[in-house]
């Protein structure tokens, strides 16, 4: 059985204008305390077998080399050698990913990088609040290649304020020319509590959809397989860790705001950095939320996650019994389509996925 290990590193040099993740700027002085807390939490899961590893954030590449070594020791002591995971991903931002850190990550056994580009356009990067420029990204990307990384994901965002279809396409074509193995293309979402929300930024949904449709066309012609709503991969390079999420597999999450899903129970840690560290230092639980889904709620979540994958879903008799009416509704309105035994999002459904997913989350509507 696949099981993923996720480790959350919540530190950032600067909070981006669109970011609603549990991350904190200007708290670097707490990194060592946080790693100590991680060591305590990891010990609670010592020996739990995991197939994939993902170190995300935040900005994990913000850690100094001695801190990276400490993190590596925590992983190896409680789980396995990093090199023994089927896939071991490390998230990085261009401005903090140095050749020496790249060499260290490869030496530790990490085999996949996920890099935050978002745009090649300098003005758009400034609007986003990013602190890197295009030249820094190219330098870090080339250093990663030279350092031995043969599996790299790069993130792009569509629908940015001031962004045009031309500027988005220019970024996309420049990225494709680099031939990363995996590309994630996200439509900008304005979430409450972010600077964009406070500034009253509004997305042009039609323009964003046009960009996403163009991305799908361009990436497909370039040999990338569109396998999940926002994700494209060269053959054989689908993200194994994230695919386990979409297949409703188990995972262990360590760190502030991290979630775990084991034996049918989901738990989430406090998102407060100080509270997480205090809990682990004093031997208290950092878990602030726990639920065990059963019945229709469990089957609904399984379907919701599965429909994110473009391969589609072969419905079980129980799923047909519980959600037959909802699925038929979306087949009729054109948001789902059926081929052979599988049901999947239609082309239209890709851009209105939330409308479909809502049908599989409690409280369920009466049809």
Short mmCIF file of C-alpha atoms in Angstrom, two decimals:
data_model
loop_
_atom_site.label_atom_id
_atom_site.label_comp_id
_atom_site.label_asym_id
_atom_site.label_seq_id
_atom_site.Cartn_x
_atom_site.Cartn_y
_atom_site.Cartn_z
CA UNK A 1 0.00 0.00 0.00
CA UNK A 2 1.26 3.47 -0.89
CA UNK A 3 1.68 5.92 1.97
CA UNK A 4 3.16 9.40 1.67
CA UNK A 5 5.26 11.37 4.14
CA UNK A 6 4.79 15.15 4.05
CA UNK A 7 6.98 17.53 6.06
CA UNK A 8 5.87 21.14 6.31
CA UNK A 9 8.51 23.88 6.48
CA UNK A 10 6.44 27.05 7.12
CA UNK A 11 9.18 29.68 6.79
CA UNK A 12 9.38 32.29 4.02
CA UNK A 13 11.59 35.29 3.37
CA UNK A 14 8.49 37.23 2.31
CA UNK A 15 4.82 36.33 2.11
CA UNK A 16 3.50 36.49 -1.46
CA UNK A 17 0.42 38.59 -2.22
CA UNK A 18 -1.69 35.57 -3.28
CA UNK A 19 -0.53 33.05 -0.67
CA UNK A 20 -2.98 31.63 1.88
CA UNK A 21 -0.77 28.72 2.92
CA UNK A 22 0.27 28.33 6.57
CA UNK A 23 3.59 30.09 6.19
CA UNK A 24 5.39 32.85 8.07
CA UNK A 25 7.81 35.57 6.99
CA UNK A 26 10.55 36.96 9.21
CA UNK A 27 10.59 34.00 11.63
CA UNK A 28 13.92 32.47 10.63
CA UNK A 29 15.16 32.69 14.23
CA UNK A 30 12.64 29.95 15.11
CA UNK A 31 13.80 27.43 12.50
CA UNK A 32 16.07 25.56 14.92
CA UNK A 33 13.30 25.35 17.54
CA UNK A 34 10.93 24.15 14.84
CA UNK A 35 13.32 21.40 13.72
CA UNK A 36 13.54 20.28 17.31
CA UNK A 37 9.75 20.08 17.44
CA UNK A 38 9.73 18.13 14.16
CA UNK A 39 12.15 15.63 15.67
CA UNK A 40 9.76 15.06 18.58
CA UNK A 41 6.78 14.58 16.28
CA UNK A 42 8.65 12.32 13.85
CA UNK A 43 9.56 10.04 16.77
CA UNK A 44 5.82 9.44 17.32
CA UNK A 45 5.67 7.84 13.85
CA UNK A 46 9.01 6.05 14.02
CA UNK A 47 9.02 2.98 11.79
CA UNK A 48 5.85 3.83 9.85
CA UNK A 49 6.55 2.73 6.28
CA UNK A 50 6.16 5.46 3.65
CA UNK A 51 6.66 5.20 -0.11
CA UNK A 52 7.04 8.86 -1.07
CA UNK A 53 8.45 11.96 0.62
CA UNK A 54 7.52 15.58 0.04
CA UNK A 55 9.16 18.50 1.86
CA UNK A 56 6.95 21.52 1.22
CA UNK A 57 6.18 24.93 2.58
CA UNK A 58 6.62 27.75 2.94
CA UNK A 59 10.08 27.77 1.43
CA UNK A 60 12.13 24.71 2.45
CA UNK A 61 15.14 26.00 0.48
CA UNK A 62 15.31 28.90 2.95
CA UNK A 63 16.92 26.49 5.45
CA UNK A 64 20.67 26.85 5.90
CA UNK A 65 22.82 23.85 5.02
CA UNK A 66 23.34 22.78 8.64
CA UNK A 67 19.55 22.93 9.10
CA UNK A 68 19.03 20.80 5.97
CA UNK A 69 21.42 18.23 7.43
CA UNK A 70 19.43 18.22 10.66
CA UNK A 71 16.17 17.69 8.73
CA UNK A 72 17.78 14.86 6.78
CA UNK A 73 18.84 13.18 10.02
CA UNK A 74 15.27 13.40 11.38
CA UNK A 75 13.90 11.69 8.26
CA UNK A 76 16.51 8.92 8.20
CA UNK A 77 16.32 8.22 11.94
CA UNK A 78 12.55 7.82 12.05
CA UNK A 79 11.51 6.66 8.58
CA UNK A 80 14.09 5.64 5.98
CA UNK A 81 17.00 6.87 3.93
CA UNK A 82 15.78 9.63 1.61
CA UNK A 83 17.22 7.70 -1.33
CA UNK A 84 14.99 4.71 -0.50
CA UNK A 85 11.69 6.52 -1.18
CA UNK A 86 10.12 5.89 -4.59
CA UNK A 87 9.99 9.65 -4.99
CA UNK A 88 11.46 12.32 -2.73
CA UNK A 89 10.49 15.90 -3.59
CA UNK A 90 11.94 19.10 -2.17
CA UNK A 91 10.24 22.47 -2.77
CA UNK A 92 12.49 25.41 -3.58
CA UNK A 93 12.36 29.07 -4.54
CA UNK A 94 14.97 30.40 -6.97
CA UNK A 95 16.45 33.06 -4.69
CA UNK A 96 17.41 30.57 -1.97
CA UNK A 97 18.41 27.54 -4.05
CA UNK A 98 22.20 27.67 -4.30
CA UNK A 99 24.53 25.20 -6.08
CA UNK A 100 25.86 24.02 -2.71
CA UNK A 101 22.33 23.33 -1.41
CA UNK A 102 21.54 21.49 -4.65
CA UNK A 103 24.63 19.31 -4.20
CA UNK A 104 23.66 18.64 -0.59
CA UNK A 105 20.07 17.67 -1.52
CA UNK A 106 21.32 15.24 -4.16
CA UNK A 107 23.85 13.82 -1.71
CA UNK A 108 21.02 13.28 0.78
CA UNK A 109 19.05 11.35 -1.85
CA UNK A 110 16.36 13.77 -2.99
CA UNK A 111 15.42 12.92 -6.58
CA UNK A 112 12.80 15.55 -7.44
CA UNK A 113 12.64 19.35 -7.16
CA UNK A 114 9.52 21.51 -7.28
CA UNK A 115 10.39 25.09 -8.17
CA UNK A 116 8.18 28.17 -7.81
CA UNK A 117 8.52 30.27 -10.97
CA UNK A 118 4.91 31.57 -11.40
CA UNK A 119 5.87 33.87 -14.32
CA UNK A 120 8.84 34.89 -16.45
CA UNK A 121 7.47 38.43 -16.65
CA UNK A 122 9.29 40.78 -14.25
CA UNK A 123 6.31 43.10 -13.75
CA UNK A 124 4.02 40.16 -12.97
CA UNK A 125 6.52 38.76 -10.46
CA UNK A 126 6.50 42.10 -8.66
CA UNK A 127 2.68 42.19 -8.63
CA UNK A 128 2.71 38.73 -7.06
CA UNK A 129 5.17 39.87 -4.39
CA UNK A 130 7.81 37.36 -5.47
CA UNK A 131 11.38 38.23 -4.52
CA UNK A 132 13.12 36.44 -7.40
CA UNK A 133 13.47 37.53 -11.00
CA UNK A 134 13.55 35.52 -14.21
CA UNK A 135 17.35 35.46 -14.34
CA UNK A 136 17.53 34.00 -10.83
CA UNK A 137 15.08 31.28 -11.78
CA UNK A 138 17.09 30.34 -14.88
CA UNK A 139 20.30 30.30 -12.86
CA UNK A 140 18.76 28.06 -10.18
CA UNK A 141 17.15 25.76 -12.77
CA UNK A 142 20.40 25.32 -14.69
CA UNK A 143 22.27 24.71 -11.44
CA UNK A 144 19.73 22.02 -10.51
CA UNK A 145 20.28 20.31 -13.87
CA UNK A 146 24.04 20.58 -13.55
CA UNK A 147 23.75 19.25 -10.00
CA UNK A 148 22.05 16.06 -11.16
CA UNK A 149 18.30 16.65 -10.78
CA UNK A 150 16.57 14.81 -13.62
CA UNK A 151 13.02 15.27 -12.35
CA UNK A 152 11.90 18.89 -11.89
CA UNK A 153 8.45 20.42 -11.53
CA UNK A 154 7.87 24.12 -12.20
CA UNK A 155 4.78 26.12 -11.17
CA UNK A 156 3.06 28.76 -13.34
CA UNK A 157 0.04 30.91 -12.46
CA UNK A 158 -2.62 32.08 -14.92
CA UNK A 159 -5.01 34.98 -14.41
CA UNK A 160 -2.67 37.40 -12.65
CA UNK A 161 -3.49 41.11 -12.34
CA UNK A 162 -2.02 42.94 -15.40
CA UNK A 163 -1.32 39.58 -17.12
CA UNK A 164 -2.31 39.23 -20.78
CA UNK A 165 -2.74 36.13 -22.89
CA UNK A 166 0.44 37.06 -24.75
CA UNK A 167 2.52 37.49 -21.60
CA UNK A 168 1.21 34.21 -20.18
CA UNK A 169 2.01 32.38 -23.43
CA UNK A 170 5.50 33.87 -23.50
CA UNK A 171 6.15 32.51 -20.00
CA UNK A 172 4.74 29.13 -20.98
CA UNK A 173 6.84 28.84 -24.15
CA UNK A 174 10.01 29.89 -22.29
CA UNK A 175 9.32 27.24 -19.68
CA UNK A 176 8.61 24.48 -22.22
CA UNK A 177 11.91 25.30 -23.92
CA UNK A 178 13.64 24.28 -20.67
CA UNK A 179 11.86 20.91 -20.79
CA UNK A 180 11.06 20.33 -17.12
CA UNK A 181 9.58 16.87 -16.55
CA UNK A 182 6.47 18.27 -14.85
CA UNK A 183 4.58 21.57 -15.08
CA UNK A 184 1.80 22.74 -12.75
CA UNK A 185 -0.45 25.48 -14.12
CA UNK A 186 -2.76 27.05 -11.54
CA UNK A 187 -5.52 29.56 -12.08
CA UNK A 188 -5.14 32.41 -9.56
CA UNK A 189 -7.50 32.11 -6.61
CA UNK A 190 -8.09 35.15 -4.39
CA UNK A 191 -8.41 33.83 -0.83
CA UNK A 192 -9.58 35.74 2.22
CA UNK A 193 -6.74 36.98 4.41
CA UNK A 194 -4.26 37.46 1.56
CA UNK A 195 -2.95 40.89 0.48
CA UNK A 196 -4.73 40.46 -2.86
CA UNK A 197 -8.03 39.97 -1.02
CA UNK A 198 -7.43 43.03 1.16
CA UNK A 199 -6.56 45.06 -1.95
CA UNK A 200 -9.83 44.03 -3.60
CA UNK A 201 -8.09 42.26 -6.50
CA UNK A 202 -10.60 40.49 -8.75
CA UNK A 203 -9.74 37.80 -11.32
CA UNK A 204 -10.99 38.05 -14.88
CA UNK A 205 -12.40 34.53 -14.99
CA UNK A 206 -12.95 34.49 -18.75
CA UNK A 207 -9.42 35.64 -19.47
CA UNK A 208 -8.02 33.12 -17.00
CA UNK A 209 -9.99 30.32 -18.64
CA UNK A 210 -8.68 31.35 -22.06
CA UNK A 211 -5.13 31.12 -20.68
CA UNK A 212 -5.75 27.68 -19.18
CA UNK A 213 -7.25 26.44 -22.45
CA UNK A 214 -4.21 27.73 -24.32
CA UNK A 215 -1.92 26.04 -21.81
CA UNK A 216 -3.69 22.74 -22.33
CA UNK A 217 -3.30 22.99 -26.10
CA UNK A 218 0.32 24.15 -26.08
CA UNK A 219 1.49 21.65 -23.45
CA UNK A 220 -0.29 18.74 -25.13
CA UNK A 221 1.38 19.55 -28.44
CA UNK A 222 4.73 19.75 -26.62
CA UNK A 223 4.33 16.17 -25.38
CA UNK A 224 3.04 16.83 -21.87
CA UNK A 225 0.24 14.64 -20.58
CA UNK A 226 -2.60 16.47 -18.83
CA UNK A 227 -3.28 13.99 -16.03
CA UNK A 228 -4.81 16.13 -13.25
CA UNK A 229 -6.76 19.39 -13.33
CA UNK A 230 -3.66 21.57 -12.84
CA UNK A 231 -0.84 19.16 -13.65
CA UNK A 232 1.05 18.10 -16.77
CA UNK A 233 3.86 15.56 -17.05
CA UNK A 234 6.16 14.05 -19.61
CA UNK A 235 5.57 10.30 -20.03
CA UNK A 236 6.37 8.42 -16.82
CA UNK A 237 6.83 11.60 -14.77
CA UNK A 238 3.50 11.97 -12.98
CA UNK A 239 3.92 13.11 -9.37
CA UNK A 240 3.70 9.92 -7.32
CA UNK A 241 3.24 11.68 -3.96
CA UNK A 242 0.34 13.84 -5.12
CA UNK A 243 -1.25 10.99 -7.06
CA UNK A 244 -1.46 9.09 -3.78
CA UNK A 245 -3.56 11.97 -2.37
CA UNK A 246 -5.92 11.88 -5.35
CA UNK A 247 -6.28 8.13 -4.98
CA UNK A 248 -7.25 8.64 -1.32
CA UNK A 249 -4.15 6.88 -0.07
CA UNK A 250 -2.73 7.24 3.42
CA UNK A 251 -0.22 9.90 4.39
CA UNK A 252 1.66 11.13 7.44
CA UNK A 253 2.03 14.89 7.86
CA UNK A 254 4.62 16.46 10.16
CA UNK A 255 4.83 20.11 11.19
CA UNK A 256 2.53 23.03 11.84
CA UNK A 257 -0.75 22.84 9.85
CA UNK A 258 0.23 19.42 8.46
CA UNK A 259 -2.48 16.81 8.02
CA UNK A 260 -2.31 13.03 8.34
CA UNK A 261 -4.69 10.37 7.04
CA UNK A 262 -4.32 6.88 8.49
CA UNK A 263 -6.74 4.03 9.17
CA UNK A 264 -9.62 6.13 7.88
CA UNK A 265 -8.96 9.02 10.28
CA UNK A 266 -7.78 12.48 9.24
CA UNK A 267 -5.96 14.68 11.73
CA UNK A 268 -4.57 18.18 11.42
CA UNK A 269 -1.97 19.98 13.49
CA UNK A 270 -2.28 23.52 14.76
CA UNK A 271 -1.31 26.13 12.16
CA UNK A 272 0.25 28.31 14.88
CA UNK A 273 4.04 28.13 14.74
CA UNK A 274 4.47 28.99 18.43
CA UNK A 275 1.75 26.60 19.56
CA UNK A 276 3.18 23.74 17.50
CA UNK A 277 6.66 24.22 18.97
CA UNK A 278 5.28 24.59 22.51
CA UNK A 279 3.16 21.44 22.18
CA UNK A 280 6.02 19.30 20.97
CA UNK A 281 8.45 20.65 23.58
CA UNK A 282 5.99 19.99 26.43
CA UNK A 283 4.83 16.57 25.22
CA UNK A 284 1.31 17.69 24.31
CA UNK A 285 -0.48 16.84 21.08
CA UNK A 286 -0.41 19.45 18.32
CA UNK A 287 -3.56 17.96 16.78
CA UNK A 288 -6.47 20.44 16.72
CA UNK A 289 -8.83 18.59 14.38
CA UNK A 290 -9.73 14.96 13.84
CA UNK A 291 -12.47 13.24 11.86
CA UNK A 292 -13.31 9.79 10.59
CA UNK A 293 -15.43 9.80 7.46
CA UNK A 294 -17.85 6.95 6.99
CA UNK A 295 -20.66 6.01 4.65
CA UNK A 296 -21.68 8.53 2.03
CA UNK A 297 -19.21 11.17 3.23
CA UNK A 298 -16.29 8.76 2.77
CA UNK A 299 -17.41 7.60 -0.67
CA UNK A 300 -18.05 11.20 -1.69
CA UNK A 301 -14.54 12.28 -0.76
CA UNK A 302 -13.06 9.33 -2.64
CA UNK A 303 -14.96 10.39 -5.77
CA UNK A 304 -14.15 14.08 -5.36
CA UNK A 305 -10.43 13.33 -5.21
CA UNK A 306 -10.57 10.79 -8.03
CA UNK A 307 -12.38 13.15 -10.39
CA UNK A 308 -9.37 15.48 -10.22
CA UNK A 309 -7.54 12.90 -12.33
CA UNK A 310 -8.23 12.99 -16.03
CA UNK A 311 -8.04 9.20 -16.33
CA UNK A 312 -11.52 9.03 -14.85
CA UNK A 313 -13.23 6.78 -12.31
CA UNK A 314 -14.68 3.30 -12.63
CA UNK A 315 -17.59 3.54 -10.20
CA UNK A 316 -18.17 0.84 -7.61
CA UNK A 317 -21.71 -0.50 -7.06
CA UNK A 318 -21.80 1.37 -3.71
CA UNK A 319 -20.78 4.66 -5.34
CA UNK A 320 -23.44 4.19 -8.03
CA UNK A 321 -26.02 3.56 -5.34
CA UNK A 322 -25.03 6.60 -3.27
CA UNK A 323 -24.23 9.12 -6.02
CA UNK A 324 -25.95 7.81 -9.14
CA UNK A 325 -28.35 10.78 -9.29
CA UNK A 326 -25.57 13.37 -8.86
CA UNK A 327 -23.41 11.75 -11.51
CA UNK A 328 -26.33 11.50 -13.92
CA UNK A 329 -27.07 15.22 -13.37
CA UNK A 330 -23.52 16.16 -14.36
CA UNK A 331 -23.55 13.77 -17.32
CA UNK A 332 -26.70 15.55 -18.50
CA UNK A 333 -25.34 19.08 -17.94
CA UNK A 334 -22.11 18.19 -19.75
CA UNK A 335 -19.66 18.57 -16.84
CA UNK A 336 -18.98 14.83 -16.71
CA UNK A 337 -18.56 12.41 -19.58
CA UNK A 338 -18.51 8.62 -19.78
CA UNK A 339 -16.27 6.43 -21.91
CA UNK A 340 -16.36 2.65 -21.58
CA UNK A 341 -16.66 1.99 -17.84
CA UNK A 342 -15.07 5.23 -16.66
CA UNK A 343 -16.64 8.57 -15.76
CA UNK A 344 -14.50 11.72 -15.88
CA UNK A 345 -14.60 15.48 -16.08
CA UNK A 346 -15.51 16.75 -19.54
CA UNK A 347 -13.54 19.51 -21.24
CA UNK A 348 -16.09 21.97 -19.83
CA UNK A 349 -16.00 20.24 -16.46
CA UNK A 350 -12.27 20.92 -16.14
CA UNK A 351 -13.00 24.64 -15.85
CA UNK A 352 -16.08 24.19 -13.66
CA UNK A 353 -14.67 21.44 -11.47
CA UNK A 354 -15.84 23.06 -8.22
CA UNK A 355 -19.42 22.77 -9.45
CA UNK A 356 -18.93 19.03 -9.82
CA UNK A 357 -16.97 18.48 -6.59
CA UNK A 358 -19.64 20.25 -4.55
CA UNK A 359 -21.97 17.32 -5.24
CA UNK A 360 -19.72 14.93 -3.34
CA UNK A 361 -19.21 16.96 -0.16
CA UNK A 362 -21.65 17.00 2.79
CA UNK A 363 -24.23 18.39 3.27
CA UNK A 364 -25.52 16.60 0.20
CA UNK A 365 -28.20 18.23 -1.92
CA UNK A 366 -31.48 16.42 -2.48
CA UNK A 367 -31.96 15.51 -6.13
#
